[in-house]
XYZ file of C-alpha atoms in Angstrom:
385
model
C 117.008 301.918 -65.236
C 113.999 300.120 -65.074
C 111.069 301.829 -64.957
C 110.307 303.293 -61.415
C 106.330 302.992 -61.349
C 106.653 299.698 -61.187
C 105.811 297.831 -58.392
C 106.040 294.236 -57.335
C 103.842 291.275 -57.183
C 104.855 288.115 -56.358
C 102.696 285.287 -58.582
C 103.251 281.128 -57.944
C 102.573 278.238 -58.982
C 104.482 274.546 -59.259
C 103.372 270.970 -59.694
C 101.794 270.407 -62.892
C 100.848 272.915 -66.371
C 97.291 272.937 -65.067
C 99.071 275.306 -62.372
C 101.056 277.486 -64.429
C 99.729 278.443 -67.471
C 97.186 280.227 -65.209
C 99.503 281.951 -63.417
C 101.824 283.041 -66.063
C 98.741 284.606 -68.141
C 97.785 285.965 -65.150
C 101.568 287.274 -64.500
C 101.114 288.942 -68.600
C 98.193 290.515 -67.349
C 99.964 292.354 -64.299
C 103.106 293.023 -66.556
C 100.692 294.682 -69.013
C 99.705 297.281 -66.116
C 103.304 298.345 -65.457
C 104.082 295.752 -62.409
C 107.017 294.009 -61.749
C 106.767 290.469 -61.726
C 108.321 287.874 -59.606
C 107.439 284.011 -60.537
C 107.692 281.471 -58.402
C 107.941 278.176 -59.104
C 109.349 274.240 -58.502
C 111.955 272.354 -60.204
C 109.533 270.352 -61.914
C 108.445 273.474 -63.884
C 110.951 275.686 -63.754
C 112.273 275.042 -67.060
C 108.290 274.588 -68.732
C 107.877 277.838 -67.970
C 111.399 279.412 -68.584
C 110.680 278.086 -72.011
C 107.258 279.239 -72.825
C 108.175 281.899 -75.967
C 107.538 285.535 -75.056
C 107.442 285.185 -71.303
C 110.620 285.913 -69.038
C 111.588 289.865 -69.745
C 113.030 292.125 -67.668
C 110.067 292.801 -65.954
C 109.574 289.176 -65.553
C 112.213 287.341 -63.030
C 112.010 284.142 -62.723
C 112.433 282.008 -59.375
C 112.960 278.619 -58.737
C 112.822 277.123 -55.648
C 113.557 274.235 -53.088
C 110.721 271.311 -51.827
C 108.853 267.784 -53.078
C 104.920 267.084 -52.013
C 104.015 264.681 -50.098
C 102.901 261.433 -51.059
C 100.381 258.992 -49.688
C 101.574 256.285 -46.808
C 105.583 256.957 -47.922
C 107.000 258.312 -44.206
C 110.700 258.779 -45.677
C 109.700 260.442 -48.849
C 107.365 263.159 -45.986
C 109.926 263.268 -43.773
C 112.103 264.504 -46.567
C 109.202 267.212 -47.835
C 108.608 268.824 -44.299
C 112.674 268.952 -44.085
C 112.574 270.863 -47.835
C 110.081 272.502 -47.643
C 111.396 274.696 -44.345
C 114.406 274.594 -46.208
C 111.604 276.417 -48.913
C 110.207 278.285 -45.941
C 113.827 280.319 -45.187
C 114.566 280.730 -48.273
C 111.094 282.531 -49.227
C 112.045 285.249 -45.868
C 115.469 285.565 -47.458
C 114.058 286.396 -50.942
C 110.497 288.662 -49.821
C 112.896 290.699 -47.265
C 114.940 292.240 -50.427
C 112.701 291.843 -53.059
C 109.364 292.551 -50.976
C 105.816 292.106 -53.292
C 102.850 294.426 -52.248
C 100.760 290.848 -53.071
C 101.484 287.211 -53.390
C 99.493 284.918 -55.547
C 99.154 281.041 -55.339
C 97.523 279.315 -57.861
C 98.206 275.643 -56.748
C 101.208 272.810 -55.844
C 102.799 272.280 -52.905
C 105.579 274.842 -53.530
C 103.645 277.911 -53.121
C 102.683 277.143 -49.240
C 106.306 278.090 -48.189
C 106.467 281.221 -50.518
C 103.036 282.135 -49.310
C 103.114 281.556 -45.384
C 106.491 283.674 -45.615
C 104.431 286.347 -47.350
C 101.498 286.070 -44.898
C 104.493 286.201 -41.718
C 105.534 289.368 -43.539
C 102.214 290.859 -43.654
C 102.076 291.050 -47.426
C 98.178 290.609 -48.653
C 97.725 286.728 -50.074
C 95.549 286.005 -52.821
C 95.183 282.331 -53.382
C 93.249 280.722 -57.356
C 91.950 277.184 -57.213
C 91.835 275.909 -60.544
C 89.432 273.029 -60.020
C 86.104 271.800 -58.211
C 87.547 271.007 -54.857
C 89.791 272.593 -52.967
C 93.676 271.413 -53.354
C 95.733 270.460 -50.722
C 98.241 273.676 -51.061
C 95.513 275.942 -51.255
C 93.358 274.386 -48.424
C 96.048 275.246 -46.213
C 96.909 278.694 -47.258
C 93.106 279.526 -47.150
C 92.850 280.716 -44.153
C 96.004 283.588 -44.929
C 94.470 284.535 -47.566
C 92.628 287.493 -48.657
C 90.272 285.638 -50.882
C 89.724 282.686 -52.672
C 89.558 282.856 -56.445
C 87.824 280.168 -59.068
C 87.383 278.514 -62.072
C 83.704 277.081 -61.011
C 80.902 278.594 -60.383
C 80.399 275.716 -57.418
C 83.122 274.733 -55.691
C 81.998 271.136 -54.062
C 82.239 270.832 -49.990
C 85.840 268.838 -49.342
C 85.859 268.621 -44.815
C 85.244 272.344 -45.081
C 81.734 273.724 -45.623
C 82.323 277.416 -44.764
C 84.545 278.405 -48.035
C 83.914 281.915 -48.962
C 85.277 282.492 -52.684
C 84.687 284.763 -55.732
C 83.786 282.924 -59.019
C 86.450 284.520 -61.459
C 87.351 281.631 -64.417
C 90.104 280.185 -65.569
C 93.062 282.434 -67.307
C 93.796 281.132 -70.658
C 96.250 281.772 -73.100
C 95.162 284.469 -75.454
C 95.278 282.272 -79.090
C 92.805 279.951 -77.420
C 90.550 282.747 -76.234
C 90.582 283.780 -79.743
C 88.756 280.781 -80.853
C 85.681 281.746 -78.631
C 84.934 284.244 -81.453
C 84.395 281.500 -84.787
C 81.140 280.120 -85.206
C 80.002 276.929 -85.446
C 80.705 275.281 -88.682
C 79.218 272.157 -90.041
C 81.803 269.116 -90.789
C 83.003 269.109 -94.420
C 83.803 266.341 -96.214
C 81.965 263.323 -93.771
C 84.988 263.760 -91.974
C 85.380 263.864 -88.441
C 87.851 265.069 -86.556
C 88.651 263.996 -83.369
C 91.379 265.204 -80.854
C 93.298 263.121 -78.137
C 94.747 264.543 -75.675
C 96.081 262.882 -72.137
C 98.531 263.413 -69.588
C 101.807 262.168 -68.350
C 99.839 260.674 -65.737
C 97.858 257.326 -66.974
C 98.594 258.315 -69.870
C 99.220 254.570 -71.104
C 95.666 253.768 -70.278
C 94.164 256.619 -72.238
C 96.475 256.015 -75.228
C 95.590 251.748 -75.676
C 91.645 252.002 -74.394
C 90.333 254.653 -76.362
C 92.015 252.999 -80.074
C 91.163 249.646 -78.937
C 87.346 250.574 -78.553
C 87.923 252.680 -81.801
C 89.059 249.975 -83.979
C 86.357 248.131 -83.325
C 83.450 250.493 -85.131
C 81.910 249.360 -87.713
C 84.134 249.748 -91.308
C 81.989 252.812 -92.374
C 82.284 254.689 -89.411
C 86.136 253.862 -89.475
C 86.562 255.132 -92.487
C 84.998 258.426 -92.167
C 87.354 259.269 -89.097
C 90.520 261.911 -88.920
C 92.605 261.459 -85.499
C 95.266 263.520 -83.723
C 96.429 261.456 -80.293
C 98.995 262.853 -78.118
C 100.879 260.297 -76.911
C 103.632 259.142 -74.854
C 107.407 258.353 -76.302
C 107.679 255.138 -75.650
C 103.935 254.517 -76.539
C 104.226 255.645 -80.193
C 105.152 252.649 -81.644
C 102.767 249.844 -80.463
C 100.222 252.961 -80.918
C 101.217 253.329 -84.361
C 100.420 250.336 -85.471
C 97.449 249.488 -84.744
C 96.426 252.072 -86.244
C 97.456 251.377 -89.459
C 96.937 247.289 -89.298
C 93.071 248.758 -88.856
C 93.350 251.467 -91.785
C 92.395 254.478 -89.523
C 93.450 258.032 -90.466
C 96.014 258.545 -87.082
C 98.442 261.673 -86.558
C 100.706 260.974 -83.159
C 102.366 263.233 -81.571
C 104.398 263.173 -78.527
C 103.772 267.052 -77.617
C 101.184 269.223 -79.358
C 103.133 272.844 -78.922
C 99.884 274.455 -81.393
C 96.705 273.498 -78.874
C 94.810 275.750 -80.208
C 94.899 274.840 -83.898
C 94.087 271.334 -83.126
C 91.187 272.533 -80.519
C 89.942 274.726 -83.421
C 90.416 271.821 -86.303
C 88.358 269.315 -83.504
C 84.537 268.089 -84.020
C 85.145 266.362 -80.806
C 87.622 265.833 -78.067
C 88.689 262.789 -75.411
C 90.608 264.581 -72.822
C 91.711 263.996 -69.269
C 89.832 266.617 -66.699
C 92.229 268.832 -65.554
C 90.704 272.116 -64.581
C 92.837 274.160 -67.385
C 92.267 271.037 -70.375
C 88.021 271.672 -69.725
C 88.678 275.417 -69.206
C 89.995 275.063 -72.683
C 87.042 273.091 -74.211
C 84.624 275.245 -72.906
C 85.978 278.332 -74.153
C 86.400 276.915 -77.357
C 82.787 275.526 -77.713
C 83.551 271.810 -78.495
C 82.224 268.895 -77.657
C 83.785 266.224 -75.091
C 84.577 262.849 -73.723
C 86.068 262.926 -70.532
C 87.757 260.804 -68.671
C 89.025 261.371 -65.530
C 92.624 259.929 -63.620
C 91.578 257.858 -61.582
C 93.539 258.446 -58.494
C 93.685 262.353 -59.161
C 93.519 263.936 -55.787
C 90.574 263.955 -53.894
C 88.914 262.916 -57.432
C 88.791 266.361 -58.060
C 88.984 265.155 -61.479
C 86.075 264.030 -61.369
C 84.617 266.401 -59.987
C 85.514 268.757 -62.551
C 83.924 266.466 -65.316
C 80.514 266.543 -63.435
C 80.601 269.909 -63.478
C 81.371 270.147 -66.825
C 78.982 267.530 -68.094
C 76.115 268.941 -65.958
C 76.739 272.184 -68.131
C 75.400 270.181 -71.227
C 79.080 270.665 -73.242
C 80.247 266.443 -72.642
C 80.388 263.230 -71.205
C 81.968 261.323 -68.279
C 83.367 258.191 -68.645
C 85.116 256.729 -66.232
C 88.312 254.684 -66.889
C 86.889 251.644 -65.175
C 84.232 251.902 -67.716
C 86.819 251.552 -70.178
C 87.397 247.944 -69.428
C 83.949 248.101 -71.118
C 84.856 247.826 -74.823
C 81.134 247.159 -76.235
C 79.991 249.457 -74.210
C 81.998 251.684 -74.428
C 81.994 251.833 -78.534
C 77.782 252.083 -78.415
C 78.559 254.886 -76.707
C 81.607 256.526 -78.591
C 79.649 255.802 -81.797
C 76.030 257.259 -80.924
C 77.947 260.554 -80.342
C 79.980 260.457 -83.419
C 77.073 260.027 -85.397
C 75.424 262.623 -83.685
C 78.078 264.866 -83.655
C 76.532 268.098 -85.251
C 73.915 268.051 -83.082
C 76.266 268.406 -79.985
C 78.626 270.715 -81.868
C 75.631 273.024 -81.459
C 74.918 272.775 -78.066
C 78.633 273.430 -77.509
C 78.593 276.113 -79.347
C 75.798 277.977 -77.738
C 77.308 277.064 -74.018
C 80.350 278.305 -75.112
C 78.786 282.605 -74.871
C 78.539 281.679 -71.042
C 82.435 281.286 -69.745
C 84.442 283.861 -68.583
C 86.724 284.968 -71.175
C 88.521 287.448 -69.141
C 89.335 286.144 -66.004
C 93.376 286.873 -66.164
C 92.043 290.602 -66.523
C 89.402 290.180 -63.281
C 92.082 288.445 -61.014
C 94.010 291.632 -61.889
C 91.444 293.566 -60.362
C 90.255 292.144 -57.516
C 94.492 291.730 -55.892
C 95.356 294.981 -57.182
C 92.811 297.062 -55.769
C 94.753 295.842 -52.491
C 97.418 297.338 -53.101
C 98.290 300.471 -51.048
C 101.859 301.852 -51.395
C 103.609 303.339 -48.291
C 106.173 306.350 -48.978
C 108.752 302.867 -47.485
C 107.549 300.086 -50.091
C 107.730 303.184 -52.914
C 111.166 303.401 -51.643
C 112.284 300.241 -51.541
C 110.314 299.615 -54.836
C 113.089 302.703 -56.443
C 116.180 300.703 -55.301
C 114.625 297.503 -56.352
C 114.177 298.872 -59.557
C 117.470 301.154 -59.966
C-alpha cells in the first residue's frame, strides 16, 4: 500500500527537452517532499522522459497525451491539431476526475494547454513556468487562468501584453550541473583550449558546418592549441569529421552527449544555441559562451534569451546571418579564444548571482496554495491504496 499522506501534483511539459528537463527537476523536488506526481507529456517526449535515469518510480506516474502543435500557414495541419487538442481536453477530463491533483504546473509545450484548461474548469489551481525571455504561445493562453506565472529570467520581454505579472524563480537544472557551480575558476593547462560546441536538432547543420568552416580558417598557431568536443547529427557526422581531420584539428564528435556535466566542467568556451535550458546551465557553470540564436525560433525567443545573457557579460551573440561572413566571425572568435582567460574570470564572478534552488522555490510557491479538504483527503487515500 502506498503512503496515504501523499498528495497529488500534476506536472505537464512537452515539445522539447528545454520544457521537459525543468519539469522533471520540479517533479523530483515534490517527490522528495512526499507528494505523488502525475507527469503528463506528449508523444514526442514520452520515450525521452521514460528513459531518464532514476526518475520514474512508484510515486511518479508518466502519462502520454495525444495532440499536435500548430504550424504557421498550414491550415490542414492546424485543423487536425485543433481536433487533436479537443481530444486531449476530453482525455484530460477523464483522467482528472479519477486522479484529482491538488495543483497543476505547466512548463510549456502545446500539450499543457488542454491539460491545464481542464484543471482550471475542475477548479484545480494552475501555475505556469516560463523558461524563455518571452512568453511562449502555450503560456500566453494559460496566463489568464494561472494563479502565478514564474519565470527563469528577471526580465520578461513584452510580446503583445504589457500587464504580465510574474515572479522570477530561475530555471530548474539537473543536480549534477548545479553542483558544478561550486567549482572555482582554473587556469588553462598546457595552453590547450577546450571548446564545447552543442546544437539542437533544429538548425544543427548550420551550427555544425558554419562553425567548423570558421575554425579551420584560424591561424596555424591557434588551431594547434584547440581541443574540440562537438555534438553533431548522425547524418552530418562523417562529413564534419573529414573537415576537422583534413585540417589537423583535434576534434571529438558525439551524436548525443550523455554526460553534459562532464563536458561543461571541461570546457573553457562553449558555442551553443540559445534555448533557456542551455543558457541556464551555462550561467550556473560559469563558462563564457558564444550564443547563436535559432533564426526561426517562435517569437524570436532565442535572440531575446541570448541578449539577456549577453547583457550580464557572460557571452556574445552571433546571428545566423553573421555566420555567413567567415572572415568577420573568424576574427571575433580568435579574439575571444586568445583572451579566454580574462573572459573565464568574468563568467566565474557572474555565476555567483545565479539562482541555484529554482526547483525548491517553485515547489514552495505552488505548494503554499494546497489546502486539502476532507473530501480530497479521502480521494487521495483511495487513489494511493
